[in-house]
XYZ file of C-alpha atoms in Angstrom:
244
model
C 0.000 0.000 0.000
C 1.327 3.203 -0.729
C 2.109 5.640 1.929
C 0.222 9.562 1.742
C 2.508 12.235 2.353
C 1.158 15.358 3.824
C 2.336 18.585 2.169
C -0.052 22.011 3.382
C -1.202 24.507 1.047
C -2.899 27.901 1.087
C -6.230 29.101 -0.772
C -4.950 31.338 -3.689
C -7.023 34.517 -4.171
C -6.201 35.200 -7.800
C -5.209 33.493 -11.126
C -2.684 34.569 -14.022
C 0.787 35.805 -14.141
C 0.427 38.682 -11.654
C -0.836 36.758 -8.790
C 1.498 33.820 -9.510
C 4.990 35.667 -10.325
C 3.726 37.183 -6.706
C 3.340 33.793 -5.325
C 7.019 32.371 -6.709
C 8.619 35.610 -4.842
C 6.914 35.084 -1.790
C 8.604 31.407 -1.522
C 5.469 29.888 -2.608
C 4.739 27.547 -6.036
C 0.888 28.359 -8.028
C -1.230 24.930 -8.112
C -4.579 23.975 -9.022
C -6.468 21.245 -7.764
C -9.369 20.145 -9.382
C -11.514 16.543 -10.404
C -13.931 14.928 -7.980
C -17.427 16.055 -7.665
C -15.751 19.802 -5.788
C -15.006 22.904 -8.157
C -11.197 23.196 -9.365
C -9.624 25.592 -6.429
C -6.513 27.231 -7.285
C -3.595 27.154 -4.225
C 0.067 27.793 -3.683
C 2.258 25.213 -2.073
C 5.812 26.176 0.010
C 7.979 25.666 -2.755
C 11.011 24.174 -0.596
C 8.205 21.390 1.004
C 7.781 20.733 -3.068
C 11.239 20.825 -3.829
C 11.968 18.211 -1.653
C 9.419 15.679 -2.857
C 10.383 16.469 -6.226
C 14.082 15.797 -6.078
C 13.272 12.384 -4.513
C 11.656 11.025 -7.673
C 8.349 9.601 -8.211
C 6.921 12.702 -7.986
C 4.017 12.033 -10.149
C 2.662 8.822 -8.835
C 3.387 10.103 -4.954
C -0.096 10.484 -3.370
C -0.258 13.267 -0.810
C -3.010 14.326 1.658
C -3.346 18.610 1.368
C -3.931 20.421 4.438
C -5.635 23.823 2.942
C -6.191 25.597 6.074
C -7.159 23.105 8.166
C -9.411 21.300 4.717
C -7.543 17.748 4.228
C -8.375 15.937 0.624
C -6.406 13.364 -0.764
C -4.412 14.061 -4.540
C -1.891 13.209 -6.658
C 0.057 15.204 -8.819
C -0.515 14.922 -12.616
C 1.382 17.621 -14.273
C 4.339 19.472 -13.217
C 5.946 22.844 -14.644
C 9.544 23.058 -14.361
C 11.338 26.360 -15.277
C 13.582 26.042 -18.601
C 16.408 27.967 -17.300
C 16.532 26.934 -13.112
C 14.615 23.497 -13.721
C 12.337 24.522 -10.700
C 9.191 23.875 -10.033
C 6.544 26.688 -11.094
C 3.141 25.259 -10.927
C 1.892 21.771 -10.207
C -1.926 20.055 -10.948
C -3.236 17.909 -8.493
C -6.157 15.703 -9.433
C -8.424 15.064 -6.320
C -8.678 11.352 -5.219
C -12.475 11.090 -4.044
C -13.356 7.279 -1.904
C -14.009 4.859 -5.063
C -11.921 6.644 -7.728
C -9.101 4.790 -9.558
C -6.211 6.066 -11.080
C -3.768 5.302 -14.032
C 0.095 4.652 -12.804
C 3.051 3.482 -13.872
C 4.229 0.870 -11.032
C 8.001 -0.164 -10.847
C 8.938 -3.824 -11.396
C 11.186 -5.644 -9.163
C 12.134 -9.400 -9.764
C 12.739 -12.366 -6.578
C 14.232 -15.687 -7.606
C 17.186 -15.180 -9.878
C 18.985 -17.826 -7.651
C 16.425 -20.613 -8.015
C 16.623 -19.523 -11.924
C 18.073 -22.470 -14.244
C 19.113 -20.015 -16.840
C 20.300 -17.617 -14.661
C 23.021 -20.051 -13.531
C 24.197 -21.579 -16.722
C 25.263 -17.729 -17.270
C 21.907 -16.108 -18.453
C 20.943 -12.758 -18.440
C 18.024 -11.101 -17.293
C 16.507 -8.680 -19.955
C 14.221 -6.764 -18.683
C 11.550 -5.178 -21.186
C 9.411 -3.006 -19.201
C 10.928 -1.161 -16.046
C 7.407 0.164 -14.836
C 4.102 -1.499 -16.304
C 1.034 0.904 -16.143
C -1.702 -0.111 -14.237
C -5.169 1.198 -13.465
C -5.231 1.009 -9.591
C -7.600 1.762 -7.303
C -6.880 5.091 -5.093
C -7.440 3.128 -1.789
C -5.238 0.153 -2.859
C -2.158 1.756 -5.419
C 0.900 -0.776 -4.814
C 4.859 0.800 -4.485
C 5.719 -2.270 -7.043
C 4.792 -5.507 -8.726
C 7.048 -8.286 -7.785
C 7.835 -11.290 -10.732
C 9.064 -14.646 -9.210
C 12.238 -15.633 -12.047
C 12.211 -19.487 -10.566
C 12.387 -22.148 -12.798
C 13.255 -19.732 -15.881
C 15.193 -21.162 -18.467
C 17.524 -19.514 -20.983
C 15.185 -17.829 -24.084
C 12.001 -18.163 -21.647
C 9.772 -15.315 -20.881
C 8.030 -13.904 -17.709
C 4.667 -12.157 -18.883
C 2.519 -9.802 -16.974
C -0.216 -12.987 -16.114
C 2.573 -14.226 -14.088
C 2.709 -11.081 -11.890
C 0.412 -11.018 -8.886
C -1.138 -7.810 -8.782
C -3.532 -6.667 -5.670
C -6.936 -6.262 -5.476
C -8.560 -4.159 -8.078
C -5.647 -3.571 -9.854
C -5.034 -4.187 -13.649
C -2.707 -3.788 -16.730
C -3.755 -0.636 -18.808
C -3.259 -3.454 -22.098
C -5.468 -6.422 -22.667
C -3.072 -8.606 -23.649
C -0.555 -10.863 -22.282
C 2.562 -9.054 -22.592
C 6.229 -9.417 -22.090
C 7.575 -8.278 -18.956
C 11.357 -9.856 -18.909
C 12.774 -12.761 -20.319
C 16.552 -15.061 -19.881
C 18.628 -14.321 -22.726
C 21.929 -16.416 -23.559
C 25.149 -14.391 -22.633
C 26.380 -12.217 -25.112
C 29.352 -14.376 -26.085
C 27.064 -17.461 -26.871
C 25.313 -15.293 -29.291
C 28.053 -14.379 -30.945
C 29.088 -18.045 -31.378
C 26.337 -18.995 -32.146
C 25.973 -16.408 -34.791
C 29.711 -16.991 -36.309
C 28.554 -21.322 -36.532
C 25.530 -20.357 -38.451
C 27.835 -17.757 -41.031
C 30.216 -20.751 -41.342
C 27.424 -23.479 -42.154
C 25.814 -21.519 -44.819
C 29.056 -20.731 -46.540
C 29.867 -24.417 -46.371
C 26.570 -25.183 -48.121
C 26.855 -22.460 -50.795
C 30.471 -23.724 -51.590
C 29.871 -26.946 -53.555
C 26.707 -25.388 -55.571
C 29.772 -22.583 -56.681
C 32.043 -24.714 -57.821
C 29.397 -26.555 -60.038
C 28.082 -23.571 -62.066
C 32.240 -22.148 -61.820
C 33.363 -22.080 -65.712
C 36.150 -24.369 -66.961
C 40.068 -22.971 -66.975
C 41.631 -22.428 -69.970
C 43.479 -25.450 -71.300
C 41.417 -27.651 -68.909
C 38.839 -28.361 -71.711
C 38.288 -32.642 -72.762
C 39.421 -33.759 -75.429
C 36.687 -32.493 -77.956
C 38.056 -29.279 -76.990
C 41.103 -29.767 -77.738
C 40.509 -31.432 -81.479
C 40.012 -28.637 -83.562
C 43.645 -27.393 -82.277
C 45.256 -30.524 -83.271
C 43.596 -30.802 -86.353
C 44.269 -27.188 -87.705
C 48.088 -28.538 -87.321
C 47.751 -30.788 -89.506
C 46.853 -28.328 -92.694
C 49.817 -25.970 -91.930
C 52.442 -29.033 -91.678
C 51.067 -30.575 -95.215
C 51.764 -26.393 -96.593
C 55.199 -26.338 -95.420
C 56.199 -29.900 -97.050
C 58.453 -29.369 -100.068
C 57.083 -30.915 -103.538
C 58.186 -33.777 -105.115
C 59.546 -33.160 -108.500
């Protein structure tokens, strides 16, 4: 289950660039909140609080619990401005997280087993396709991560998202039975393999080559070779000297 993290806010009075360039010099960062069956309310949040969730990553799939003074209602972020030249924070959305509401996410993937993993020992490596898998989680039950057991993997075998068990309520944004990781030979066996295959199909095209290959010169049978002998003959009865 994830954890909430409080951060407070303050109701802001105005919208636009005046009252928000006012807000970033007072210390504070412009935010909206809005979804749910309440009216979107804009707010300003201490910018160092939102700093410091920021620079700890995960930012957008952190749920946090607002205090606007003294009114608590669960979020989570779903857009966040950054400045081009300071890469700070200058205005955040939160979406409002009413009792019942789900809420699309992309969940890290972490992996147990690689030492009860067949292919794993013979030298395999684990390739992992997806890092985070999006899921459509409910806001009362979002997980930190998915876990997929590797046991009993061989080398070129796959671990797909049906073999993840995923909590209550929670499912894959795509309907189908994807790829999650899989146990790929070592790079070096590849190559080997790779290099065996070149040789074998160079040793099959070789004897078809030397088939259709045209004869050397002087290499000819013996047809071939007539017609020289007998234009010899001619030219040797031409040279004889006549009988007189």
């Amino acid at each position: 289950m994830r954890q909430i993290q409080e951060l407070s806010a303050e109701v802001r009075g105005g919208t636009g660039k005046g009252p928000a360039y006012q807000a970033r010099s007072s210390g504070k960062i412009p935010a909206i909140v809005y979804g749910g069956s309440a009216e979107p309310q804009p707010i300003t949040v201490d910018a160092q609080a939102l700093g410091h969730f920021v620079a700890g990553g995960s930012f957008l799939t952190t749920l946090f619990m607002l205090d606007t003074n003294g009114k608590k209602t669960r979020v989570i972020p779903r857009a966040l401005q950054l400045d081009p030249v300071t890469d700070r924070p200058v205005h955040v959305d939160f979406m409002r997280l009413e009792e019942g509401a789900t809420v699309r996410l992309a969940i890290p993937v972490r992996f147990v087993g690689r030492e009860s993993s067949p292919g794993i020992k013979l030298g395999g490596v684990l390739n992992i396709v997806r890092h985070e898998v999006e899921l459509i989680c409910p806001a009362d039950n979002i997980p930190d991560y998915i876990e997929g057991d590797l046991s009993g993997l061989e080398i070129r075998d796959s671990l797909h998202i049906s073999a993840f068990k995923l909590p209550e309520g929670v499912r894959p944004t795509i309907d189908r039975d994807f790829t999650v990781a899989s146990i790929v030979a070592p790079t070096h066996v590849i190559e080997e393999q790779r290099a065996a295959a070149a040789a074998a199909a160079a040793a099959a095209s070789a004897p078809a080559a030397e088939e259709g290959a045209a004869p050397a010169e002087g290499t000819t049978a013996a047809g071939a070779a007539a017609p020289a002998a007998g234009a010899a003959a001619p030219a040797a009865a031409a040279k004889a000297p006549e009988k007189k």
